[in-house]
Short mmCIF file of C-alpha atoms in Angstrom, two decimals:
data_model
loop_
_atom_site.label_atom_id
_atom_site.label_comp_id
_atom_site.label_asym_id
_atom_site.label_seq_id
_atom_site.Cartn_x
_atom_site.Cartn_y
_atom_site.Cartn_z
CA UNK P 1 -11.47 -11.49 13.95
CA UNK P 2 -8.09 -9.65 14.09
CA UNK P 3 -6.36 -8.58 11.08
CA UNK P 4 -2.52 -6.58 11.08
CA UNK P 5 -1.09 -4.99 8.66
CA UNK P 6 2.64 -4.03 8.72
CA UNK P 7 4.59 -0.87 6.27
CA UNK P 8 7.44 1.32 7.38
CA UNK P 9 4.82 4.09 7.64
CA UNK P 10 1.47 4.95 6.16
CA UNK P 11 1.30 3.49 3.19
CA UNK P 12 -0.86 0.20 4.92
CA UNK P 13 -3.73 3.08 5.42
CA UNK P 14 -5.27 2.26 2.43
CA UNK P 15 -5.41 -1.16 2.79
CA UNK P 16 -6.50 -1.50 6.63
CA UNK P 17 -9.50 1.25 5.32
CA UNK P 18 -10.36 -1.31 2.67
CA UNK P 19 -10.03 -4.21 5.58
CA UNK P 20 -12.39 -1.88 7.54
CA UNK P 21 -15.07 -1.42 5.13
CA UNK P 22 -15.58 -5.18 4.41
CA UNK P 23 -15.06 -5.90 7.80
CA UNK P 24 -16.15 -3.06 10.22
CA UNK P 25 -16.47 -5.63 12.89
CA UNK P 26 -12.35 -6.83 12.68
CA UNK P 27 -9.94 -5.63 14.87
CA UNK P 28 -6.56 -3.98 12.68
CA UNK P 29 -3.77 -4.11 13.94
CA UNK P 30 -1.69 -1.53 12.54
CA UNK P 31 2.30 -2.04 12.78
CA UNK P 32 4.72 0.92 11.43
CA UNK P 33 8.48 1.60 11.65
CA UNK P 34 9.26 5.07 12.28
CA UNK P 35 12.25 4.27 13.32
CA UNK P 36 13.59 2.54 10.58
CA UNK P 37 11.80 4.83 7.67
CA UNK P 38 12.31 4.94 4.79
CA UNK P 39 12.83 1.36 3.81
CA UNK P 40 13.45 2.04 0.42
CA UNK P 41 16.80 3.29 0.72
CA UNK P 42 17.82 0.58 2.79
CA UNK P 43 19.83 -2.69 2.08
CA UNK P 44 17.64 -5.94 1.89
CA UNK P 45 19.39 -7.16 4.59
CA UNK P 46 18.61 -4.28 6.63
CA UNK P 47 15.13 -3.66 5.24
CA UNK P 48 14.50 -7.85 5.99
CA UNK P 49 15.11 -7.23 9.68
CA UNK P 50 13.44 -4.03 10.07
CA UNK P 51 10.50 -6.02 8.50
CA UNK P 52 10.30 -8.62 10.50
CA UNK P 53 10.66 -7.23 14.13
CA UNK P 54 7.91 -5.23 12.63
CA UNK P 55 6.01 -8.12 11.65
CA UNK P 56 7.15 -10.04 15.27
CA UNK P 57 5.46 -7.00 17.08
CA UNK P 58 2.27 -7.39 15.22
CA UNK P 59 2.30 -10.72 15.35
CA UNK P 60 2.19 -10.52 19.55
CA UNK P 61 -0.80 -8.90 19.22
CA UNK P 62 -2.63 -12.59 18.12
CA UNK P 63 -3.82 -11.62 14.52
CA UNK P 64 -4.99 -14.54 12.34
CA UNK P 65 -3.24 -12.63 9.27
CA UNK P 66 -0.73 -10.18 8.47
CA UNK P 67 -1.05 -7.69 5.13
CA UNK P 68 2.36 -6.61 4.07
CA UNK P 69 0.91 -2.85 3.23
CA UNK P 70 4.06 -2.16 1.29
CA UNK P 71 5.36 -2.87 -2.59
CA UNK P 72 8.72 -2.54 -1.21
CA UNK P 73 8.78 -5.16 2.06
CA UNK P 74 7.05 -7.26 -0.31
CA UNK P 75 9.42 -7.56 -3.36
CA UNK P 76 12.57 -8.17 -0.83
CA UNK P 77 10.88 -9.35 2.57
CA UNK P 78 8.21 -11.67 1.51
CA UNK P 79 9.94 -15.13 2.06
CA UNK P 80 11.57 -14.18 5.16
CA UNK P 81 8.16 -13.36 6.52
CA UNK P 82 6.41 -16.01 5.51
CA UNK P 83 8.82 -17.88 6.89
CA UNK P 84 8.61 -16.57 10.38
CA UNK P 85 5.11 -16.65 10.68
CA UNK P 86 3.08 -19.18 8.19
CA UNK P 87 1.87 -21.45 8.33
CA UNK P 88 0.41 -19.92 11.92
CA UNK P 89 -0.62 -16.50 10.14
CA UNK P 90 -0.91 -16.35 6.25
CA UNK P 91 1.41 -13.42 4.85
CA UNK P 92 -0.08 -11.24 1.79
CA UNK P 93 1.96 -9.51 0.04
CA UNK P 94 0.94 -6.22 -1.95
CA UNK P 95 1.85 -6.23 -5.63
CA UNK P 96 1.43 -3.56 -8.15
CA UNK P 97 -2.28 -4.15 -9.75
CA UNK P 98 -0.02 -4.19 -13.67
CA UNK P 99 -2.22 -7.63 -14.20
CA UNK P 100 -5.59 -5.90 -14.42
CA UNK P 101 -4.20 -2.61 -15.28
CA UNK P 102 -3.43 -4.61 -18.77
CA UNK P 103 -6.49 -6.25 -19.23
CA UNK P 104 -7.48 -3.30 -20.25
CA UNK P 105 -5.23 -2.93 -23.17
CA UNK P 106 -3.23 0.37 -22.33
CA UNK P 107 -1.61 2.23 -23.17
CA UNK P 108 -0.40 1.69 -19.65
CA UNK P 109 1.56 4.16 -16.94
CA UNK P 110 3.20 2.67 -14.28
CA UNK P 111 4.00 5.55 -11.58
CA UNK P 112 6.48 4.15 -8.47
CA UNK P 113 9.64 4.92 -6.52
CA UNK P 114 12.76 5.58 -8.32
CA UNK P 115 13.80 2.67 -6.67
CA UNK P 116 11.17 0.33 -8.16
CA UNK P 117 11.12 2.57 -11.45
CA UNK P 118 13.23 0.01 -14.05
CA UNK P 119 13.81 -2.58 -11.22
CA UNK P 120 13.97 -6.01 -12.66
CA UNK P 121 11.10 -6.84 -10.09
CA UNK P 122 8.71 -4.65 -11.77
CA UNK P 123 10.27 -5.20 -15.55
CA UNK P 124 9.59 -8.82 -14.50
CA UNK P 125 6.01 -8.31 -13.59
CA UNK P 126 6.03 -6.45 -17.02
CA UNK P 127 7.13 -9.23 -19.29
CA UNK P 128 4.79 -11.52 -17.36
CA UNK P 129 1.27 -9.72 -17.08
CA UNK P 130 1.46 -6.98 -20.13
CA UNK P 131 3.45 -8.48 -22.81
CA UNK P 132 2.38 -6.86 -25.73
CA UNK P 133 0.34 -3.84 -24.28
CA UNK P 134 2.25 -0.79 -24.48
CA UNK P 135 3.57 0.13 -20.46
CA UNK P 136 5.85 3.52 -19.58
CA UNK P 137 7.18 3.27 -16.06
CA UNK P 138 7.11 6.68 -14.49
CA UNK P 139 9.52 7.20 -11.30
CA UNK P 140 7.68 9.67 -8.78
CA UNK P 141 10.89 10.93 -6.85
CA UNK P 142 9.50 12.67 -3.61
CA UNK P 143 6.12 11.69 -3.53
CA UNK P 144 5.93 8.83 -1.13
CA UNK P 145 7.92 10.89 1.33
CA UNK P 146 5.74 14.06 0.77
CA UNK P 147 2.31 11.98 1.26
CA UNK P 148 4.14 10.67 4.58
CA UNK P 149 4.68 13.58 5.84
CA UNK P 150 1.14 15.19 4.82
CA UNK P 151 3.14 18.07 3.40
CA UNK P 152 0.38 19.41 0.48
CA UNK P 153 3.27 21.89 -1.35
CA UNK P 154 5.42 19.03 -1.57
CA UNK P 155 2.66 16.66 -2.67
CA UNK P 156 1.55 18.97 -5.77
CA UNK P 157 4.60 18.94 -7.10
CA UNK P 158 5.92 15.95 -7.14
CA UNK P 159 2.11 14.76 -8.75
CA UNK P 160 2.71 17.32 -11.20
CA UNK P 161 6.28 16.15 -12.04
CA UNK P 162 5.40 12.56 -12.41
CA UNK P 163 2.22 13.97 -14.56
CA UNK P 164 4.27 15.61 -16.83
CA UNK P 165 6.59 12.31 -17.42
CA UNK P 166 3.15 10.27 -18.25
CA UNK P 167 2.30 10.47 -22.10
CA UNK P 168 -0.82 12.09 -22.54
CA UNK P 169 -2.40 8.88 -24.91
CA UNK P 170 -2.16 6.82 -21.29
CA UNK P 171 -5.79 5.72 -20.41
CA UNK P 172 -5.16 3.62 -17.30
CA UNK P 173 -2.57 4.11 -14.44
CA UNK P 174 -1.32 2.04 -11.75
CA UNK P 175 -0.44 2.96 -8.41
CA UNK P 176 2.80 1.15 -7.61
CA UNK P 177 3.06 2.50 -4.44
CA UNK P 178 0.98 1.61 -1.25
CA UNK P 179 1.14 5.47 -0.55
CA UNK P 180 0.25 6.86 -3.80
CA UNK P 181 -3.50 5.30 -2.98
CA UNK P 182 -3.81 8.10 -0.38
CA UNK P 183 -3.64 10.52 -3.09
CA UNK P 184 -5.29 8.64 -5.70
CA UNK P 185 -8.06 11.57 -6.98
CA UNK P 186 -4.74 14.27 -6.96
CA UNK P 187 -3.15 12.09 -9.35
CA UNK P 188 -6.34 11.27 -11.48
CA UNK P 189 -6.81 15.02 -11.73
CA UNK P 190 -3.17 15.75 -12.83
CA UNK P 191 -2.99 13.21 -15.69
CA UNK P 192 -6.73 13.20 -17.09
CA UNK P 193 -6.48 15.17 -20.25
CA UNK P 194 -9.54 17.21 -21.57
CA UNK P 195 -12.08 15.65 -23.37
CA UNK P 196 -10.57 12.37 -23.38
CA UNK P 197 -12.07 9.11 -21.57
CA UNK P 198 -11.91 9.37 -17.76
CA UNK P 199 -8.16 7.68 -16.62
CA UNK P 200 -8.67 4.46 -15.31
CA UNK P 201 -6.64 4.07 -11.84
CA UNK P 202 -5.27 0.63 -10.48
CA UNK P 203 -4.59 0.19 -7.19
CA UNK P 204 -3.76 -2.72 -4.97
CA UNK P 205 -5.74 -1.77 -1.50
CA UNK P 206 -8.70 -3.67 -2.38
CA UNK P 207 -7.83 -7.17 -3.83
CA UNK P 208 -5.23 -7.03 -0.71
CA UNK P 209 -8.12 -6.94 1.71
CA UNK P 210 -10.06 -9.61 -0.25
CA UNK P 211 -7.56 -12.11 -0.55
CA UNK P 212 -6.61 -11.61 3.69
CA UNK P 213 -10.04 -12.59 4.29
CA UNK P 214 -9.80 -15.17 1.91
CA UNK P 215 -6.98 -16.71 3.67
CA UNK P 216 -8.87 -17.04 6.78
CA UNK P 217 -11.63 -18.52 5.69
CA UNK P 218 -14.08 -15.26 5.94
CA UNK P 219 -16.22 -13.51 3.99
CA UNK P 220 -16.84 -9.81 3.26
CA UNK P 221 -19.76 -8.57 5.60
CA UNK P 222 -19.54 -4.65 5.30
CA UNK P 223 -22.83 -4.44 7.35
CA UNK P 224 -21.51 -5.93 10.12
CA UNK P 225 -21.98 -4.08 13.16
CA UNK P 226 -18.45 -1.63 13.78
CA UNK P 227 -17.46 -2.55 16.64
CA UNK P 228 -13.70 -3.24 16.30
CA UNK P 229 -11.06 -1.54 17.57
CA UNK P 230 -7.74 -0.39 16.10
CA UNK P 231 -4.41 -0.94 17.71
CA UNK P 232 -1.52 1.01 16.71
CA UNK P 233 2.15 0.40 17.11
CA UNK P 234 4.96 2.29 16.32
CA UNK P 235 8.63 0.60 15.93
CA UNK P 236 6.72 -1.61 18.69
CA UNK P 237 5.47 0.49 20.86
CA UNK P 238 1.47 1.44 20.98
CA UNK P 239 0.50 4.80 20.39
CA UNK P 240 -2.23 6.36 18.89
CA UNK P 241 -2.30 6.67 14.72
CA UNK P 242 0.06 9.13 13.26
CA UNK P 243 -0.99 13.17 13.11
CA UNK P 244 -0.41 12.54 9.55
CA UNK P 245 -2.48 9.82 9.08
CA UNK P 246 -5.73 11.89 9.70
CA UNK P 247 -5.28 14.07 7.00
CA UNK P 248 -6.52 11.20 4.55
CA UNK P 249 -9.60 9.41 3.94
CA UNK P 250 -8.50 6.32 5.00
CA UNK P 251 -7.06 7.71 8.65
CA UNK P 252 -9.80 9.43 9.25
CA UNK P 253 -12.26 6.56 8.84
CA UNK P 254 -10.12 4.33 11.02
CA UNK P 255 -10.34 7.06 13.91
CA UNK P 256 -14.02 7.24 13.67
CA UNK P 257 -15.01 3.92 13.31
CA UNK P 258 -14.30 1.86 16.50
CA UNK P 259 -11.89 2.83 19.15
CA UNK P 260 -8.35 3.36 18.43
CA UNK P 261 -5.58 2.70 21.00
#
């Protein structure tokens, strides 16, 4: 079994560690643009072909399904994709978890880019999954960009500025951004308040890696023997994971469990 998952940068992490734990015995493919980073700023023209010769260089590698690790590539690169590579290799997309985040009732933060902040995408997703439950959409300028880059100063305070935009009454959180996941326990310390109910976090990581084997036809088997290996390409070239990659969770366990190349 071969799995890829595509972002400009690290943001798939979380996603190919959540691949990896119900499947320690799939290969990941792991396909990142540093070249082209950010995407955010980018038009969706340009971020559309940036997406897809990252997508066309994962795809070489024979996976039977492609994760779009990335809120962004998703919300303006999804058709294209899909229609470059299904029905061949099912695309899934990554959308913000604001459906089960809901459920819950709220009150309900939504912390993003500034980009996605407001965006009729998200607003949409709003109307449609929390009508009714009260939502405040927090833009995180900074952070995505800081947890790319590993840089811990720059991390801290852009959690602390996006914690100080999120009204204390919020009791559940979601993580609209792929990165943000790396970083998930910072921001759950920042925003808990004292002596209230522990913050409920909503990320998208997990259902991602659910629904990729459920595309394919396979089932979680998280005792499977690890075995697999981990490709890693760069703006299509293979190289070995990001430095900045290993100071998470998520890199390190794809370093240490089967062989990376």
């Amino acid at each position: 079994m071969k799995i890829a998952l595509m972002d400009s940068g690290i943001g798939l992490l979380p996603a190919a560690a959540a691949v990896r734990r119900l499947r320690p015995d799939a290969d990941l493919v792991l396909s990142l643009d540093p070249d082209g980073m950010p995407w955010g700023p980018r038009t969706t023209e340009d971020l559309t072909r940036r997406a897809l010769a990252v997508a066309e260089a994962a795809a070489a590698q024979g996976p039977e399904a492609l994760i779009v690790g990335c809120n962004t590539a998703s919300v303006h690169a999804l058709p294209a994709l899909r229609a470059l590579l299904e029905p061949g290799v099912p695309v899934i997309g990554t959308v913000p978890a604001i459906k089960p985040a809901a459920a819950g009732g709220g009150p309900v933060a939504i912390w993003a880019t500034p980009a996605t902040t407001g965006s009729p995408y998200q607003r949409g997703l709003i109307r449609e999954f929390a009508d009714g439950v009260e939502v405040t959409e927090v833009p995180c300028p900074g952070l995505a960009d800081a947890v790319e880059k590993a840089d811990e100063t720059a991390i801290d305070a852009a959690i602390a500025a996006a914690a100080a935009r999120t009204p204390a009454e919020v009791t559940t959180l979601v993580l609209g951004c792929t990165h943000y996941e790396l970083v998930a326990e910072r921001i759950r310390a920042a925003v808990q308040q004292p002596g209230r109910a522990p913050l409920v976090l909503h990320g998208s990581a997990g259902a991602v890696a659910a629904q990729a084997l459920r595309r394919i036809g396979a089932s979680p088997a998280p005792e499977a023997p690890a075995t697999a290996g981990v490709t890693v390409l760069l703006s299509g070239r293979e190289a070995a994971l990001p430095t900045a990659a290993l100071a998470y969770a998520e890199g390190r366990l794809l370093q240490a469990v089967g062989q990376t190349r």
